[in-house]
Amino acid sequence: MKRFILAVLLVAPLLLAPMIALAQDVDIEFDEGANFSTFKTFRIVNQTVSAKAPALNNELVKKKIEGEIRKRLTAKGLKEVTAQQDLGVRYNLGANPRTDVTTIPAGRLGRQRRVVRDQYTEGTLIIDLRSRLDQELVWRAIVSEDEKNPAKIEGRLDEMVKKAFDKYPPKK
């Protein structure tokens, strides 16, 4: 029985790691003093893609992100304008290769060690909303996606933007 429990404790993290690694993390920060009901218009003013992978660093990815931002903000009742916007939208997409190393006890009494290396790409999309009047940051979403293939991150960008704007306007 002790061996069974030990085996479960050793194997469970390995089985759960892929599910945890593929989850999207969404963090929201906002200015609690901002009155979000006064923001009626927006304009995308700046974008940066700093990914080395060609699947992420191209004009089509920028168009996809911008289209999804437009869709989500107009669904929230904001109107896109070409000048004198209430909110300036800035975004940044970055992707870096990562390697997690896990050492697992193996063998009798855990004297031998097994090293497991998981390689993946961490894609992070940051969306900032800045007020027109003072250019201060009023809302920020940071969405991270861990994936082995950068092309799969590109395929999930719409979901990343959606999850970010599901939390806009913030509930105080």
mmCIF file with all atom_site columns, N, CA and C in Angstrom, residues 3 6-7 10 104-114:
data_model
loop_
_atom_site.group_PDB
_atom_site.id
_atom_site.type_symbol
_atom_site.label_atom_id
_atom_site.label_alt_id
_atom_site.label_comp_id
_atom_site.label_asym_id
_atom_site.label_entity_id
_atom_site.label_seq_id
_atom_site.pdbx_PDB_ins_code
_atom_site.Cartn_x
_atom_site.Cartn_y
_atom_site.Cartn_z
_atom_site.occupancy
_atom_site.B_iso_or_equiv
_atom_site.pdbx_formal_charge
_atom_site.auth_seq_id
_atom_site.auth_comp_id
_atom_site.auth_asym_id
_atom_site.auth_atom_id
_atom_site.pdbx_PDB_model_num
ATOM 1  N N  . ARG A 1 3   ? 3.804  1.560  -1.239  1.00 0.00 ? 3   ARG A N  1
ATOM 2  C CA . ARG A 1 3   ? 4.387  1.709  -2.577  1.00 0.00 ? 3   ARG A CA 1
ATOM 3  C C  . ARG A 1 3   ? 3.380  2.326  -3.544  1.00 0.00 ? 3   ARG A C  1
ATOM 4  N N  . LEU A 1 6   ? 3.122  6.050  -2.799  1.00 0.00 ? 6   LEU A N  1
ATOM 5  C CA . LEU A 1 6   ? 4.339  6.701  -3.266  1.00 0.00 ? 6   LEU A CA 1
ATOM 6  C C  . LEU A 1 6   ? 4.329  6.822  -4.783  1.00 0.00 ? 6   LEU A C  1
ATOM 7  N N  . ALA A 1 7   ? 3.896  5.760  -5.466  1.00 0.00 ? 7   ALA A N  1
ATOM 8  C CA . ALA A 1 7   ? 3.834  5.794  -6.931  1.00 0.00 ? 7   ALA A CA 1
ATOM 9  C C  . ALA A 1 7   ? 2.850  6.860  -7.410  1.00 0.00 ? 7   ALA A C  1
ATOM 10 N N  . LEU A 1 10  ? 4.314  10.317 -7.020  1.00 0.00 ? 10  LEU A N  1
ATOM 11 C CA . LEU A 1 10  ? 5.378  10.594 -7.978  1.00 0.00 ? 10  LEU A CA 1
ATOM 12 C C  . LEU A 1 10  ? 4.861  10.781 -9.396  1.00 0.00 ? 10  LEU A C  1
ATOM 13 N N  . ILE A 1 104 ? 12.954 14.072 -10.359 1.00 0.00 ? 104 ILE A N  1
ATOM 14 C CA . ILE A 1 104 ? 12.023 13.165 -9.692  1.00 0.00 ? 104 ILE A CA 1
ATOM 15 C C  . ILE A 1 104 ? 12.817 12.049 -9.026  1.00 0.00 ? 104 ILE A C  1
ATOM 16 N N  . PRO A 1 105 ? 12.576 11.791 -7.748  1.00 0.00 ? 105 PRO A N  1
ATOM 17 C CA . PRO A 1 105 ? 13.238 10.657 -7.109  1.00 0.00 ? 105 PRO A CA 1
ATOM 18 C C  . PRO A 1 105 ? 12.768 9.354  -7.751  1.00 0.00 ? 105 PRO A C  1
ATOM 19 N N  . ALA A 1 106 ? 13.693 8.444  -7.950  1.00 0.00 ? 106 ALA A N  1
ATOM 20 C CA . ALA A 1 106 ? 13.346 7.159  -8.548  1.00 0.00 ? 106 ALA A CA 1
ATOM 21 C C  . ALA A 1 106 ? 14.211 6.085  -7.897  1.00 0.00 ? 106 ALA A C  1
ATOM 22 N N  . GLY A 1 107 ? 13.837 4.871  -8.094  1.00 0.00 ? 107 GLY A N  1
ATOM 23 C CA . GLY A 1 107 ? 14.624 3.781  -7.531  1.00 0.00 ? 107 GLY A CA 1
ATOM 24 C C  . GLY A 1 107 ? 14.336 3.591  -6.065  1.00 0.00 ? 107 GLY A C  1
ATOM 25 N N  . ARG A 1 108 ? 15.103 2.738  -5.480  1.00 0.00 ? 108 ARG A N  1
ATOM 26 C CA . ARG A 1 108 ? 14.917 2.433  -4.065  1.00 0.00 ? 108 ARG A CA 1
ATOM 27 C C  . ARG A 1 108 ? 15.257 3.626  -3.207  1.00 0.00 ? 108 ARG A C  1
ATOM 28 N N  . LEU A 1 109 ? 14.363 3.956  -2.325  1.00 0.00 ? 109 LEU A N  1
ATOM 29 C CA . LEU A 1 109 ? 14.537 5.038  -1.358  1.00 0.00 ? 109 LEU A CA 1
ATOM 30 C C  . LEU A 1 109 ? 14.830 6.379  -2.021  1.00 0.00 ? 109 LEU A C  1
ATOM 31 N N  . GLY A 1 110 ? 14.501 6.506  -3.295  1.00 0.00 ? 110 GLY A N  1
ATOM 32 C CA . GLY A 1 110 ? 14.665 7.774  -3.982  1.00 0.00 ? 110 GLY A CA 1
ATOM 33 C C  . GLY A 1 110 ? 16.109 8.177  -4.204  1.00 0.00 ? 110 GLY A C  1
ATOM 34 N N  . ARG A 1 111 ? 17.030 7.210  -4.185  1.00 0.00 ? 111 ARG A N  1
ATOM 35 C CA . ARG A 1 111 ? 18.456 7.542  -4.327  1.00 0.00 ? 111 ARG A CA 1
ATOM 36 C C  . ARG A 1 111 ? 18.818 7.919  -5.751  1.00 0.00 ? 111 ARG A C  1
ATOM 37 N N  . GLN A 1 112 ? 18.153 7.351  -6.713  1.00 0.00 ? 112 GLN A N  1
ATOM 38 C CA . GLN A 1 112 ? 18.414 7.725  -8.095  1.00 0.00 ? 112 GLN A CA 1
ATOM 39 C C  . GLN A 1 112 ? 17.483 8.866  -8.461  1.00 0.00 ? 112 GLN A C  1
ATOM 40 N N  . ARG A 1 113 ? 17.918 9.679  -9.364  1.00 0.00 ? 113 ARG A N  1
ATOM 41 C CA . ARG A 1 113 ? 17.108 10.825 -9.787  1.00 0.00 ? 113 ARG A CA 1
ATOM 42 C C  . ARG A 1 113 ? 16.813 10.705 -11.281 1.00 0.00 ? 113 ARG A C  1
ATOM 43 N N  . ARG A 1 114 ? 15.612 11.107 -11.629 1.00 0.00 ? 114 ARG A N  1
ATOM 44 C CA . ARG A 1 114 ? 15.225 11.162 -13.034 1.00 0.00 ? 114 ARG A CA 1
ATOM 45 C C  . ARG A 1 114 ? 14.958 12.619 -13.357 1.00 0.00 ? 114 ARG A C  1
#
